[in-house]
Coordinates of C-alpha atoms in Angstrom, one line a residue:
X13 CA 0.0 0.0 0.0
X14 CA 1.4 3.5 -0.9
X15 CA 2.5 5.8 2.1
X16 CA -0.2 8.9 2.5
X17 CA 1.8 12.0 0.9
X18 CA 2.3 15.4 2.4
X19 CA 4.2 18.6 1.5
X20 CA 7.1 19.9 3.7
X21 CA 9.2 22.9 3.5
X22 CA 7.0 25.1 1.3
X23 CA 8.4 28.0 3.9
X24 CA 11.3 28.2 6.4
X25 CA 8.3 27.9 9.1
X26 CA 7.3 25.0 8.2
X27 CA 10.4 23.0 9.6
X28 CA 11.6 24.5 13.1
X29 CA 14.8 22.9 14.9
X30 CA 15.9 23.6 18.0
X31 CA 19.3 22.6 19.3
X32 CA 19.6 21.4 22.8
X33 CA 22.8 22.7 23.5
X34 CA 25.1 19.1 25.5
X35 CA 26.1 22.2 28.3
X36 CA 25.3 25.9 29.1
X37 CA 27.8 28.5 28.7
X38 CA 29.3 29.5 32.5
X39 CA 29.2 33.2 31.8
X40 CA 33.2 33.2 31.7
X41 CA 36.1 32.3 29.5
X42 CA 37.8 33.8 26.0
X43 CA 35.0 32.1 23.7
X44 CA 31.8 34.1 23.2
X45 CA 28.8 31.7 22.6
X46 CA 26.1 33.5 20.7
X47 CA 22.7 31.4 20.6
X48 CA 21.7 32.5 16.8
X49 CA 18.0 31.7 15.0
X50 CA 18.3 31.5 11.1
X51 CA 15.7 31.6 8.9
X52 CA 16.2 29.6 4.8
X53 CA 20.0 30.3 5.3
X54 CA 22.6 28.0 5.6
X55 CA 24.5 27.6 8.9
X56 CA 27.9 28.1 6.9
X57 CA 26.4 31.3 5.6
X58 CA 25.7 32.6 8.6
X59 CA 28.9 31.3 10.2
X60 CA 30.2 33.5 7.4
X61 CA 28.6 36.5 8.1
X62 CA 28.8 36.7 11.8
X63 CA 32.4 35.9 11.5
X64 CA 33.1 38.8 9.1
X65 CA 31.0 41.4 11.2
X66 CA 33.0 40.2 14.3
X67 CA 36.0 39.9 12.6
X68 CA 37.8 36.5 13.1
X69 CA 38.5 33.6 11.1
X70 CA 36.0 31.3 10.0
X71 CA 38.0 29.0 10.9
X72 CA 38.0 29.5 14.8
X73 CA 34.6 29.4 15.1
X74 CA 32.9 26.6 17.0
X75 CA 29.9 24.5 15.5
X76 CA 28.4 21.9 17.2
X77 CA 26.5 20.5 14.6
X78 CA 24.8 22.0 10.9
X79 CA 21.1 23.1 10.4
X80 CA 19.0 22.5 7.2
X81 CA 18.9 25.8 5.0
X82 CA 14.7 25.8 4.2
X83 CA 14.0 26.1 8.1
X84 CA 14.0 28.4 10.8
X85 CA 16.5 27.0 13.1
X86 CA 18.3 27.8 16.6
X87 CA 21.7 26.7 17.9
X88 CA 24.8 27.7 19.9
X89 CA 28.0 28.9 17.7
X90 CA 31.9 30.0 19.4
X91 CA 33.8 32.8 18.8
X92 CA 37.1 33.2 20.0
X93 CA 37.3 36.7 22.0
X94 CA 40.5 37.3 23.5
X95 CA 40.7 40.3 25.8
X96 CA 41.4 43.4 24.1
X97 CA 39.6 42.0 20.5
X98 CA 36.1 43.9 21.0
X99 CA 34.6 41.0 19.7
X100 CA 31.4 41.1 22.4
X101 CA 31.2 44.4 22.2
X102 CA 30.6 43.8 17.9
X103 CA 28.4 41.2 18.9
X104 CA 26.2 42.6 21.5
X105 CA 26.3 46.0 18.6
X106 CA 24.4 43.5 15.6
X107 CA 21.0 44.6 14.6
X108 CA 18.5 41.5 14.3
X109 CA 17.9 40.5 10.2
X110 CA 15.3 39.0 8.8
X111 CA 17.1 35.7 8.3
X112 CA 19.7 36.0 10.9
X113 CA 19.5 37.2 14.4
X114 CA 21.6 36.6 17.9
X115 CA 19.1 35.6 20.8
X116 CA 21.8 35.4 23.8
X117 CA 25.2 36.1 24.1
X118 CA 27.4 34.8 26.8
X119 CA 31.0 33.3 27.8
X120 CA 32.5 29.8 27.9
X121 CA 36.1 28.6 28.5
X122 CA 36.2 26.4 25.4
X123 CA 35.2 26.3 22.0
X124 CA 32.1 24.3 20.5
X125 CA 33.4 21.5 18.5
X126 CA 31.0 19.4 16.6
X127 CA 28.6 17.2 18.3
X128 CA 28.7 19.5 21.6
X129 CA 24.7 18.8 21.9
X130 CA 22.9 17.1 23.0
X131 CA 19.7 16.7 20.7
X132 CA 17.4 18.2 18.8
X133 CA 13.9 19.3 18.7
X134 CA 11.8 19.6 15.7
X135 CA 8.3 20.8 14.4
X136 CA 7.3 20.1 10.8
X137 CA 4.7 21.0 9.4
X138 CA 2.9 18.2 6.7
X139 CA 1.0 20.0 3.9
X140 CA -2.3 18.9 1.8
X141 CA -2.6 15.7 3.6
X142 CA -5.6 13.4 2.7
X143 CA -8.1 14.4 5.3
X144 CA -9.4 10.4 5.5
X145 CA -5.5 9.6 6.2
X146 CA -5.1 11.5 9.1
X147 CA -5.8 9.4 11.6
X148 CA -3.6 6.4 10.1
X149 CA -0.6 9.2 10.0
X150 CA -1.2 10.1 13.5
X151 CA -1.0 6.3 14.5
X152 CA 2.0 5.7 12.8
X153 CA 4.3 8.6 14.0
X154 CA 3.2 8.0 17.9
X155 CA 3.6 4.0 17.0
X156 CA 7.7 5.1 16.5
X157 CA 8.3 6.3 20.0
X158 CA 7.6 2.3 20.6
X159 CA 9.5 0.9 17.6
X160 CA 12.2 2.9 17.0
X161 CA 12.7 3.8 13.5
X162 CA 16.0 2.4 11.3
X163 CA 18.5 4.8 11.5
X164 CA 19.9 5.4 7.8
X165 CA 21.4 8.8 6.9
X166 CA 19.3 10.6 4.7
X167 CA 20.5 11.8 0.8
X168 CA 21.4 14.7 2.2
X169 CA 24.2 13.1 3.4
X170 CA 26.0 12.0 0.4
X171 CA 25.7 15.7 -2.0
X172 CA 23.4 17.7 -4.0
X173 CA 23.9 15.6 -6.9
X174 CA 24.9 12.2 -4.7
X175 CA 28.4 11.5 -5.8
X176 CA 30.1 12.5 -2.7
X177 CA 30.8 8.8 -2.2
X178 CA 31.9 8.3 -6.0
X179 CA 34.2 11.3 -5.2
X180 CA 35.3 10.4 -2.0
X181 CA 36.9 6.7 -3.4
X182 CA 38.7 8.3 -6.3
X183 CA 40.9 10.4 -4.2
X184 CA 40.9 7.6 -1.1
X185 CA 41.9 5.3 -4.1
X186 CA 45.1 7.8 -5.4
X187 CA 43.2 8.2 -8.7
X188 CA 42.3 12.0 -8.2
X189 CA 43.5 14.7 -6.0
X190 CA 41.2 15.5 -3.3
X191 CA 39.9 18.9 -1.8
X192 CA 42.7 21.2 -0.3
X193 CA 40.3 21.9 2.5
X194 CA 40.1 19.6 5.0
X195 CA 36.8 19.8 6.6
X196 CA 35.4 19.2 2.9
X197 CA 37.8 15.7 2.6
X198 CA 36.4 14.7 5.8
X199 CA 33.3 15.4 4.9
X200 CA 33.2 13.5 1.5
X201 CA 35.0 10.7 3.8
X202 CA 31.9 10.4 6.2
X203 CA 30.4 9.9 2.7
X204 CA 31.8 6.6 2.7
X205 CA 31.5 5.7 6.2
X206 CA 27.7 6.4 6.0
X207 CA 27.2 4.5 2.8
X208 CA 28.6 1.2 4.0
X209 CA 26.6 1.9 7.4
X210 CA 23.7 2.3 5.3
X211 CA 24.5 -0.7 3.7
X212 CA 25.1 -2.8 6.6
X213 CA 21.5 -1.7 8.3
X214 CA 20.0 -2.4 4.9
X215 CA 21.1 -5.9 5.5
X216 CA 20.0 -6.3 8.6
X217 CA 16.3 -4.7 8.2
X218 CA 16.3 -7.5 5.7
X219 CA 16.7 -10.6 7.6
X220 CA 15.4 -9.0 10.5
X221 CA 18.0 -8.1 13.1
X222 CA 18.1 -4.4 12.8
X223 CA 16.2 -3.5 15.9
X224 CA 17.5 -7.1 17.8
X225 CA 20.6 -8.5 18.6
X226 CA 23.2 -11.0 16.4
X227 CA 26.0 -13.3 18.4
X228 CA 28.6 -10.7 18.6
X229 CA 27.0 -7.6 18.2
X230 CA 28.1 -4.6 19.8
X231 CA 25.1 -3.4 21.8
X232 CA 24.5 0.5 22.8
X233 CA 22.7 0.6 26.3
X234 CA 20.1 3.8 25.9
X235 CA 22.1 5.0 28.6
X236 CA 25.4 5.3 26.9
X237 CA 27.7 2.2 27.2
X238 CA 28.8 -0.4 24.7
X239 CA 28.9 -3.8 25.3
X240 CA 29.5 -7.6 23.2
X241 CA 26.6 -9.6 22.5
X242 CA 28.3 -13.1 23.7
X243 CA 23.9 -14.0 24.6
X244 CA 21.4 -13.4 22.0
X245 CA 18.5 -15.3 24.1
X246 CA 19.3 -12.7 27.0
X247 CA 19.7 -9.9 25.0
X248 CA 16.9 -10.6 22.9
X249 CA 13.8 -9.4 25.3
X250 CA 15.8 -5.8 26.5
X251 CA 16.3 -5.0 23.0
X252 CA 12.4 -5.7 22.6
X253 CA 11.9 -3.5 25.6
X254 CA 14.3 -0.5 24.4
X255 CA 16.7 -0.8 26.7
X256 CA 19.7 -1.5 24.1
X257 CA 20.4 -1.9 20.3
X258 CA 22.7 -3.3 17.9
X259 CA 25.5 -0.8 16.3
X260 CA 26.7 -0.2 12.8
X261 CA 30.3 0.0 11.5
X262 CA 31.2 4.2 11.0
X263 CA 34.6 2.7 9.6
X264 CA 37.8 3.9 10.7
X265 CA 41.2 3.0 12.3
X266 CA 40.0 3.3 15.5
X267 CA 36.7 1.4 15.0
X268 CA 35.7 -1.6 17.8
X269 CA 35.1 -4.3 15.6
X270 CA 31.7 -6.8 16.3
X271 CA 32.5 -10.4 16.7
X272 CA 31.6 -13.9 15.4
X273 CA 28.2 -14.1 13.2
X274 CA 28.2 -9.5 13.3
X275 CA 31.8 -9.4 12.2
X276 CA 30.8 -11.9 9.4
X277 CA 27.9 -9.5 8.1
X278 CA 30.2 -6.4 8.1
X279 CA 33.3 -7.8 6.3
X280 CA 31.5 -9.3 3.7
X281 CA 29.2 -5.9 3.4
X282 CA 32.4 -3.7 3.6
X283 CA 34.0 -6.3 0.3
X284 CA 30.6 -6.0 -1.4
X285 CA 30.8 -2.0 -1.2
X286 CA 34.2 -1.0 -1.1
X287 CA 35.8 -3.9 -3.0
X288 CA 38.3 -6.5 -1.2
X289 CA 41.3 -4.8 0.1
X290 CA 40.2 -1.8 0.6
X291 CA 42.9 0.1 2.6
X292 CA 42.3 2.4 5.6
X293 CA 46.3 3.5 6.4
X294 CA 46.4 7.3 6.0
X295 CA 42.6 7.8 6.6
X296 CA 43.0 8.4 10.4
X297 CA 42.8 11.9 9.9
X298 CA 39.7 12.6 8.4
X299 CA 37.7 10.0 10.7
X300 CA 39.2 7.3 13.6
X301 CA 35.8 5.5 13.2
X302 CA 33.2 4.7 15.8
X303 CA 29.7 2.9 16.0
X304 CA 26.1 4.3 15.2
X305 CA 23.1 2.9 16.8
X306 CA 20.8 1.1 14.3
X307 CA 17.7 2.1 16.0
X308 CA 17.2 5.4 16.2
X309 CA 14.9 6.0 19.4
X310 CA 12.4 8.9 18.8
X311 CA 10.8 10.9 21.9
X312 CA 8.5 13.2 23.0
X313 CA 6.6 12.6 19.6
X314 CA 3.0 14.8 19.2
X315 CA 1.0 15.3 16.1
X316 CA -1.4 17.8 16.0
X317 CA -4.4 18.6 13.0
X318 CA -4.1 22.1 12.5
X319 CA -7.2 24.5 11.2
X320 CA -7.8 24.1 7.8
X321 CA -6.3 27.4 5.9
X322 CA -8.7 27.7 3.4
X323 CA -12.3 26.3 2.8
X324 CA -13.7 24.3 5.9
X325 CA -15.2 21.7 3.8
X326 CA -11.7 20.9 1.7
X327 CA -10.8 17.5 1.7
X328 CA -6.9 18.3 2.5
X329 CA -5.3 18.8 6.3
X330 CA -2.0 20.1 7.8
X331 CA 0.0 18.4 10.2
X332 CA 2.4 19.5 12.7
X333 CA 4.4 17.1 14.0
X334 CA 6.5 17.6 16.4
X335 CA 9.2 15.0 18.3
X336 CA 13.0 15.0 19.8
X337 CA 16.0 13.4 18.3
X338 CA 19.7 12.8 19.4
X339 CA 22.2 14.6 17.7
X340 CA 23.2 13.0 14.1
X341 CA 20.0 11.6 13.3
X342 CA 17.6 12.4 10.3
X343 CA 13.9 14.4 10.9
X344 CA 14.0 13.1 7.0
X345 CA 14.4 9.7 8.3
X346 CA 11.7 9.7 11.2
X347 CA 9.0 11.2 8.2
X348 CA 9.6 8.3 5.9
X349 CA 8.3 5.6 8.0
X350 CA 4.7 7.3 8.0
X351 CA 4.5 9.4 5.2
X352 CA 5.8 10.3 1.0
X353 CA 7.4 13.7 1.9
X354 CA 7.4 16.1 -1.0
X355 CA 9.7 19.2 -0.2
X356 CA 8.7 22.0 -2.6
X357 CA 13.0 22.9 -2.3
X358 CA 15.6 20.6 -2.4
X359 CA 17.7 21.2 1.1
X360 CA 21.4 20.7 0.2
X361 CA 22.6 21.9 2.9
X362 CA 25.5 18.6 4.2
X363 CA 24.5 17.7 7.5
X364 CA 26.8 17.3 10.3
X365 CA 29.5 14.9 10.1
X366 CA 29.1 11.8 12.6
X367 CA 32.1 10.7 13.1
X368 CA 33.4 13.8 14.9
X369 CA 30.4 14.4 16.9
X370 CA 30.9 10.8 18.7
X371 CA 34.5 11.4 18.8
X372 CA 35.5 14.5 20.1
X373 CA 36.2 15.2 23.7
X374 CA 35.4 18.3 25.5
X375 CA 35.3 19.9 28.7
X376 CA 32.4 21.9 29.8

């Protein structure tokens, strides 16, 4: 049976995120955190233009994670503001825009790095739905804070015309020269690491262990450790119940292998896409690897039939839906499972790169 189908981004409004920042700024330090709401921009371009109005390098400035363009969007960015660099007072001195505009302003001892947050809240708006398919759409988004929901990176991930991973291989491979920038060849690598991730949960959702437990598994608790599946039958019923989930390879030097029948599954995936041999000296750099949760666990989930905008007695309704996700996980992703998403403008905007959110260490 076809999924119902609903518009989404026809305006920024119609997708709000809200970062949940992993710690609050302590009011002191030389970084200046500015909490910033954007509006059908680009965090990059406004990085870019708060950087140049408070003069400092693009470079040194902190961001925990990337926003999608058509939205209106909040989140916490770093500046560096040594004493004597007036780079508050420039700050606190900005007039609000209509697409870019600083909400709070204080100090931190450290810079953001990416994946300082915690999670993310979002409200979406679904457009000229079916008015008899409500109902089912309701069910099946309040169903997923039960379920769970497979947690594939969306196309977003791999480029606005979807070679990233095409282009990623042929410099990995010596064939072409890569990009002299280096967050763009760690980027395109994360390409590659979420292709053969997707891959492997592709697998999985298709003999039915995505959401349970294989001998060998590495298993993420919901409440943050790792452990090896050496029991499936014991495992089994706290997977059912939420309480853990099977991981997927985010390749890398530094990766903790699975085990046994799991360890099977991946190497023969990672031959399949990558091609036998493929060699990961030299790639330390641009990702060390880590694991990514298969299930993506989706909270505080509330759908809501909004007023009809036009006639009463049209047969069309909008949604809002509105749930919580942790941080590297796709709204796009969460829609799917209940519903055809049409966006009236293509968001190619990269989103933020995994690998370095579960890696980096910080102090708050």
């Amino acid at each position: 049976m076809d999924k119902p189908r609903a518009r989404i981004k026809t305006v920024p409004e119609d997708f709000v995120v809200d970062e949940v920042p992993a710690y609050e700024p302590s009011g002191a330090g030389d970084h200046l955190f500015l909490h910033v709401k954007k509006r059908g921009i680009t965090t990059n371009d406004a990085v870019a233009r708060l950087a140049s109005a408070l003069k400092v390098e693009r470079r040194d400035v902190g961001i925990p994670g990337l926003k999608d363009k058509v939205a209106v969007t909040t989140q916490w960015l770093s500046f560096p503001a040594l004493p004597g660099t007036a780079v508050e007072e420039r700050a606190r001195a900005l007039k609000p825009e209509d697409d870019l505009e600083i909400l709070a302003i204080s100090r931190h001892g450290n810079k953001l790095r990416t994946g300082h947050l915690s999670q993310n809240r979002f409200r979406i708006r679904l457009r000229d739905v079916e008015a008899g398919q409500v109902e089912a759409i309701r069910s099946s988004f309040l169903a997923l804070e039960t379920t769970g929901v497979p947690n594939a990176f969306g196309a977003q991930r791999f480029g606005r015309e979807g070679d990233n991973v095409e282009r990623a291989l042929a410099f990995l491979s010596g064939k072409e020269r890569g990009p002299r920038d280096v967050r763009a060849r760690k980027f395109l690598f994360s390409a590659v690491q979420s292709h053969v991730f997707n891959a492997v949960l592709a697998a999985r959702e298709a003999d039915g262990t995505w959401n349970r437990p294989l001998l060998g598994d590495l298993l993420k608790l919901e409440s943050g450790g790792m452990f090896l599946c050496t029991d499936v039958q014991t495992d089994t019923p706290r997977a059912e119940r939420g309480e853990l989930g099977p991981t997927g390879p985010m390749f890398g030097v530094k990766m903790r292998s699975p085990e046994h029948d799991a360890l099977a599954l991946e190497t023969r995936i990672f031959g399949e896409v990558l091609g036998e041999g493929f060699d990961l000296t030299g790639t330390g750099k641009l990702g060390e690897g880590t694991r990514r949760p298969m299930v993506l666990r989706v909270h505080e989930v509330r759908v809501t039939l909004e007023p009809p905008e036009g006639n009463p007695g049209e047969q069309r309704a909008n949604l809002l839906v509105e749930f919580v996700l942790p941080k590297g996980a796709y709204a796009t992703t969460v829609l799917a499972q209940a519903v055809l998403a049409e966006e009236s403008s293509r968001d190619t905007a990269p989103a933020e790169p995994e690998q370095d959110a579960e890696l980096e260490s910080f102090t708050p």
